[in-house]
Short mmCIF file of C-alpha atoms in Angstrom, two decimals:
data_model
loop_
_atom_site.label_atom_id
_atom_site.label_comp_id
_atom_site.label_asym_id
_atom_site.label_seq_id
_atom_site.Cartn_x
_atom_site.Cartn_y
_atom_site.Cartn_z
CA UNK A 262 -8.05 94.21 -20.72
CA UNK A 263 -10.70 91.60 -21.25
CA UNK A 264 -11.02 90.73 -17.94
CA UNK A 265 -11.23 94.26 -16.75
CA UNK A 266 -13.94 94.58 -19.53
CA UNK A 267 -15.67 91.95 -18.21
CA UNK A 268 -15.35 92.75 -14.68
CA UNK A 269 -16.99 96.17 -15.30
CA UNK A 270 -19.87 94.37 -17.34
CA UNK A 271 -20.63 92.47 -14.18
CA UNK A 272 -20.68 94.84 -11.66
CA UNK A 273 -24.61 95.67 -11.70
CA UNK A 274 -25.46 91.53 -11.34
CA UNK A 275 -25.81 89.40 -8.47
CA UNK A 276 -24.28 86.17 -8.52
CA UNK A 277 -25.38 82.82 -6.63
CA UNK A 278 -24.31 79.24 -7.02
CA UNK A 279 -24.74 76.18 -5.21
CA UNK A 280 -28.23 75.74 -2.63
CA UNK A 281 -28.73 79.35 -3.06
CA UNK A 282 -28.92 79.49 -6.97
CA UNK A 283 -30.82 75.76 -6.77
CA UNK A 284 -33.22 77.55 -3.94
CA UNK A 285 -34.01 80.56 -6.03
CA UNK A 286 -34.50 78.69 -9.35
CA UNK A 287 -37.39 77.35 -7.20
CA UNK A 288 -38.84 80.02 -6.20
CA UNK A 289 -39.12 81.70 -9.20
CA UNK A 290 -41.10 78.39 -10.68
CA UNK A 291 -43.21 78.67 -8.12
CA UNK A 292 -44.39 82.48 -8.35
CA UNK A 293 -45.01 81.84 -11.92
CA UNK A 294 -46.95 78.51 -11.32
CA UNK A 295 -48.97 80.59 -9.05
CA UNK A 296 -49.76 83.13 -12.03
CA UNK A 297 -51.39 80.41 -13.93
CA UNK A 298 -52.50 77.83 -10.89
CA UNK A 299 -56.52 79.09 -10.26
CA UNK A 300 -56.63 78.95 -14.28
CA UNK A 301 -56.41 75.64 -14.14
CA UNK A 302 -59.46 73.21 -14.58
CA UNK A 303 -63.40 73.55 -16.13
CA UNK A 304 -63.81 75.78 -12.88
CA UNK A 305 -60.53 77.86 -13.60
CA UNK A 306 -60.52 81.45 -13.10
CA UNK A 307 -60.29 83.78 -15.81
CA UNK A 308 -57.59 86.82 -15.96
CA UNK A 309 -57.16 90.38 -16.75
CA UNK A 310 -54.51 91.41 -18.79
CA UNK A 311 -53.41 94.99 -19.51
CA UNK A 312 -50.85 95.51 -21.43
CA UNK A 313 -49.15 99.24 -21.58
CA UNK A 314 -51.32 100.79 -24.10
CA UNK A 315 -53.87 99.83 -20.71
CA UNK A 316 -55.79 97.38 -23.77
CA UNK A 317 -57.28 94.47 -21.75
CA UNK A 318 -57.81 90.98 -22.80
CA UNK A 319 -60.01 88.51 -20.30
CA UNK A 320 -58.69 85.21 -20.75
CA UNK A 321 -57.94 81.54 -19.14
CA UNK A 322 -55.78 80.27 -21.17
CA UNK A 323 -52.53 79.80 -19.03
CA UNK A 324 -49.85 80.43 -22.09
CA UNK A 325 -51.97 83.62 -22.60
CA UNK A 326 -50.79 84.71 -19.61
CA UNK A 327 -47.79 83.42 -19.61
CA UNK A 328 -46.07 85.07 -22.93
CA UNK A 329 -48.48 88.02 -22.36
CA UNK A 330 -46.25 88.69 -18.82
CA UNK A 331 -43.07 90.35 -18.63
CA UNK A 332 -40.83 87.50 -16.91
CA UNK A 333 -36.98 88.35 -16.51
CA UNK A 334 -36.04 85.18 -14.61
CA UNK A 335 -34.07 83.00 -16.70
CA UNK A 336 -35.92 80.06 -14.57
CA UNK A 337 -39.52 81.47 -15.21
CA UNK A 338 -38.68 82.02 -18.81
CA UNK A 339 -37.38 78.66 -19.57
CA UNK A 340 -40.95 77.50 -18.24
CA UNK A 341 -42.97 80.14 -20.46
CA UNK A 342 -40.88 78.60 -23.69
CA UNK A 343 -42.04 74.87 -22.21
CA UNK A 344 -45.53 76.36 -21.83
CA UNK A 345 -45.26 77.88 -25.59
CA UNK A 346 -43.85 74.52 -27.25
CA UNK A 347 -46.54 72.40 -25.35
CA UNK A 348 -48.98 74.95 -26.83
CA UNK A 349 -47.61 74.23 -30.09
CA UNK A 350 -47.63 70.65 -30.03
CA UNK A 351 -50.60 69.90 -28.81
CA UNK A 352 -52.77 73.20 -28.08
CA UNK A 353 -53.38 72.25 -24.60
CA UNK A 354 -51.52 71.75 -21.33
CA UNK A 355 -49.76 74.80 -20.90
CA UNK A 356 -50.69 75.38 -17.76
CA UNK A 357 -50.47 71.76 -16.78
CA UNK A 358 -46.68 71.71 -17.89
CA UNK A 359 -46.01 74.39 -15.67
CA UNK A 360 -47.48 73.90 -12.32
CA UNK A 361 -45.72 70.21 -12.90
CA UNK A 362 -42.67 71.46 -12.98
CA UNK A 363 -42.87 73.64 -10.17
CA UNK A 364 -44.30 70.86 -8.22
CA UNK A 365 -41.40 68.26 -9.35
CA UNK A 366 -38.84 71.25 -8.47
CA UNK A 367 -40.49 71.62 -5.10
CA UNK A 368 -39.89 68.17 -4.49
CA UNK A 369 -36.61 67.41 -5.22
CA UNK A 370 -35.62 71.02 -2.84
CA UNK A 371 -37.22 68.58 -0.04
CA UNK A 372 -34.88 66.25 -1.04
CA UNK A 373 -31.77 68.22 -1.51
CA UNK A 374 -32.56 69.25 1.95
CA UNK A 375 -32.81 66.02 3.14
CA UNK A 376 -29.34 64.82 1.92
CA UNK A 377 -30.96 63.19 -1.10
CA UNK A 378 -27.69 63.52 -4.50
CA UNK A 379 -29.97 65.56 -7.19
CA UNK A 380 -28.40 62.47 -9.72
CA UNK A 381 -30.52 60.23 -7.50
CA UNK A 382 -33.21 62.56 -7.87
CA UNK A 383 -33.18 62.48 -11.22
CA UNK A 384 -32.46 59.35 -11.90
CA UNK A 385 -35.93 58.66 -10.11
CA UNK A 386 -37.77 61.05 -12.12
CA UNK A 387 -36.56 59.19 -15.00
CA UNK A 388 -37.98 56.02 -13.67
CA UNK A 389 -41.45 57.89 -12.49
CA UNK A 390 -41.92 59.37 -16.25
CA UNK A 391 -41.39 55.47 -17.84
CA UNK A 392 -43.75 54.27 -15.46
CA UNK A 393 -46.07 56.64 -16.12
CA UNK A 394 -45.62 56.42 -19.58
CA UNK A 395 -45.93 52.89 -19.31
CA UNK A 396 -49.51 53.29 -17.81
CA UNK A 397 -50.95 55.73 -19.72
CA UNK A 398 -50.17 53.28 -22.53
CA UNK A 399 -52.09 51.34 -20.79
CA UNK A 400 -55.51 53.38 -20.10
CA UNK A 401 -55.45 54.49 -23.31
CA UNK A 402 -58.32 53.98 -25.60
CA UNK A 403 -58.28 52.92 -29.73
CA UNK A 404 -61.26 54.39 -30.11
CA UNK A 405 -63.52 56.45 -28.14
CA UNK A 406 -67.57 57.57 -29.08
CA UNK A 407 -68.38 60.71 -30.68
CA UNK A 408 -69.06 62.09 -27.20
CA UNK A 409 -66.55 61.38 -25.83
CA UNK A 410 -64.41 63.51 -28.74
CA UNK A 411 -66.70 65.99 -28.20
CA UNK A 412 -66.10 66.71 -24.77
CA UNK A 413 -62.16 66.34 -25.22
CA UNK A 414 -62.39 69.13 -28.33
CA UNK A 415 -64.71 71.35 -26.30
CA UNK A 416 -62.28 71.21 -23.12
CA UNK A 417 -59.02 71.99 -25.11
CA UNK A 418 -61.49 75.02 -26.72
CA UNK A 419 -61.87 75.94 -23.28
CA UNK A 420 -60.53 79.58 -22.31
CA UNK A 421 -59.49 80.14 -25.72
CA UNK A 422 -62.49 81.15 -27.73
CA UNK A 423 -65.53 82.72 -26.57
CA UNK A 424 -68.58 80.24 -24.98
CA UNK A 425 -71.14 81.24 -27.38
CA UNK A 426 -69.27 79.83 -30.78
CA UNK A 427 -67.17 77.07 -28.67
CA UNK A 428 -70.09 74.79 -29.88
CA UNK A 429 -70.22 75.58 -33.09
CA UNK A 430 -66.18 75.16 -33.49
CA UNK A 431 -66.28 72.01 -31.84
CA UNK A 432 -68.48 70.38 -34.28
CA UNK A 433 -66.18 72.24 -37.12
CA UNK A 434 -63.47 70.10 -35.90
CA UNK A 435 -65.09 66.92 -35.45
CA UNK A 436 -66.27 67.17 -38.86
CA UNK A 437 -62.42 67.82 -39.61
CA UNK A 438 -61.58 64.71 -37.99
CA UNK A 439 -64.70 62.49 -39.58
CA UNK A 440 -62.73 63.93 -43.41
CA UNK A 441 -59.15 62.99 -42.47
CA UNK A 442 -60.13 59.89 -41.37
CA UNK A 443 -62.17 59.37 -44.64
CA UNK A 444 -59.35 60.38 -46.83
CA UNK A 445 -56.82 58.67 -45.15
CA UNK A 446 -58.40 55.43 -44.42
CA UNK A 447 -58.69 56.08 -40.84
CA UNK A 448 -55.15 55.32 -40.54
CA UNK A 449 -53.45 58.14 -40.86
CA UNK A 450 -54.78 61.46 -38.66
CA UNK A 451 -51.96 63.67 -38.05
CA UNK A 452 -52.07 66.85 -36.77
CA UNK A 453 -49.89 68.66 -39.20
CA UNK A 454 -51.24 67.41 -42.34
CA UNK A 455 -54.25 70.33 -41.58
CA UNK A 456 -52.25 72.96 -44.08
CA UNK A 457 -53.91 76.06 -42.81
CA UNK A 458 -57.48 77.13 -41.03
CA UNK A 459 -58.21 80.80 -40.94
CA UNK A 460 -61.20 83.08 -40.91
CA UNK A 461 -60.98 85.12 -44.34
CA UNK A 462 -63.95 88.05 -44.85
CA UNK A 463 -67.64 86.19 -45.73
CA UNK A 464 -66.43 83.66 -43.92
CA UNK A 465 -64.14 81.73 -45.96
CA UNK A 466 -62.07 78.87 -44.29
CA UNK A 467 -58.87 77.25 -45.72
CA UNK A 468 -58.90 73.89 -44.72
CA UNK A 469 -55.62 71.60 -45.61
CA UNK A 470 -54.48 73.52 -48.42
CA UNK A 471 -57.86 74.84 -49.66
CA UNK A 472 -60.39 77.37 -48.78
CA UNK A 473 -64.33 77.22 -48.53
CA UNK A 474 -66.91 79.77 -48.34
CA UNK A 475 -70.57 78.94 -47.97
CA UNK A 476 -70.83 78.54 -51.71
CA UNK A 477 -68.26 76.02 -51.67
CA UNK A 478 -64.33 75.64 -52.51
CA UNK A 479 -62.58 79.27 -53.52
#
């Protein structure tokens, strides 16, 4: 009886294993890369989202688009969740992780095709992510000027606020920085000890557990 159950449960799905199932995981990595690829960059592209109420938001910001899409894959959804949990641990490279990923999957299909195991292919990837690991260890900077941290806030800002108060954040967040760093010594400047920031009415702010106005702490 359960197997009949489950027989009749199946009968509207396609199946596919093997090079087909590997071939179409592909694919659908690809069209979704290709949602987010002309976002990419200071000269990305910007988007026009409507959702069914036919409300539009303009935006760049490739997780945006991503979670704002309707994606049914299983493939292209595991890659929105790895675009959502790179947005939430580091608030950029969304659209990075993704067009990686379909460009490592595209490879190892050449390879496949080319008689290459997939536990060889991985096996290599491993060794590719330690090396690269391994140099951006290396190229990696203690300390950089205050222009530098500028430009690096003002990029991740990119796409995901409007131009006109992107300069006026950015120097809210250096100034964040400049009071952990303070506090802590200049030791200690995680991410996650910044409680809360939110936009209350007059203009309040809560800042790691607090909240300011213009007239100073609430």
């Amino acid at each position: 009886m359960v197997e009949a159950d489950h027989e009749v449960a199946l009968e509207d799905t396609d199946r596919i294993h093997g090079r087909s199932a590997f071939v179409n995981n592909v694919k659908a990595a690809v069209a979704l890369s290709g949602a987010v690829r002309s976002t990419l960059g200071p000269k990305g592209l910007d988007k026009m989202l409507v959702d069914g109420d036919g409300d539009a938001t303009v935006t760049n910001d490739g997780v945006t688009v991503l979670e704002t899409a309707k994606v049914e894959h299983p493939t292209a959804r595991l890659l929105v969740s790895t675009s959502s949990a790179q947005d939430r641990a580091a608030r950029d490279g969304t659209t990075t992780a993704v067009i990686l990923t379909s460009e490592l999957l595209q490879n190892s299909l050449e390879l496949v095709r080319a008689g290459v195991h997939p536990s060889v292919i991985l096996n290599g990837y491993r060794i590719a992510l330690s090396e690269a690991q391994d140099e951006l260890e290396r190229i990696s900077k203690s300390c950089i000027g205050e222009e530098q941290m500028r430009s690096a806030v003002a990029t991740s800002l990119s796409g995901k606020v409007d131009s006109a108060v992107g300069d006026h954040l950015t120097g809210l967040a250096l100034e964040a920085l400049d009071s952990i760093s303070a506090d802590e010594g200049g030791d200690d400047l995680e991410r996650l000890r910044v409680k809360r920031l939110r936009v209350k009415d007059g203009g309040a702010v809560g800042f790691r557990g607090c909240e300011w106005s213009s007239s100073g702490q609430i």
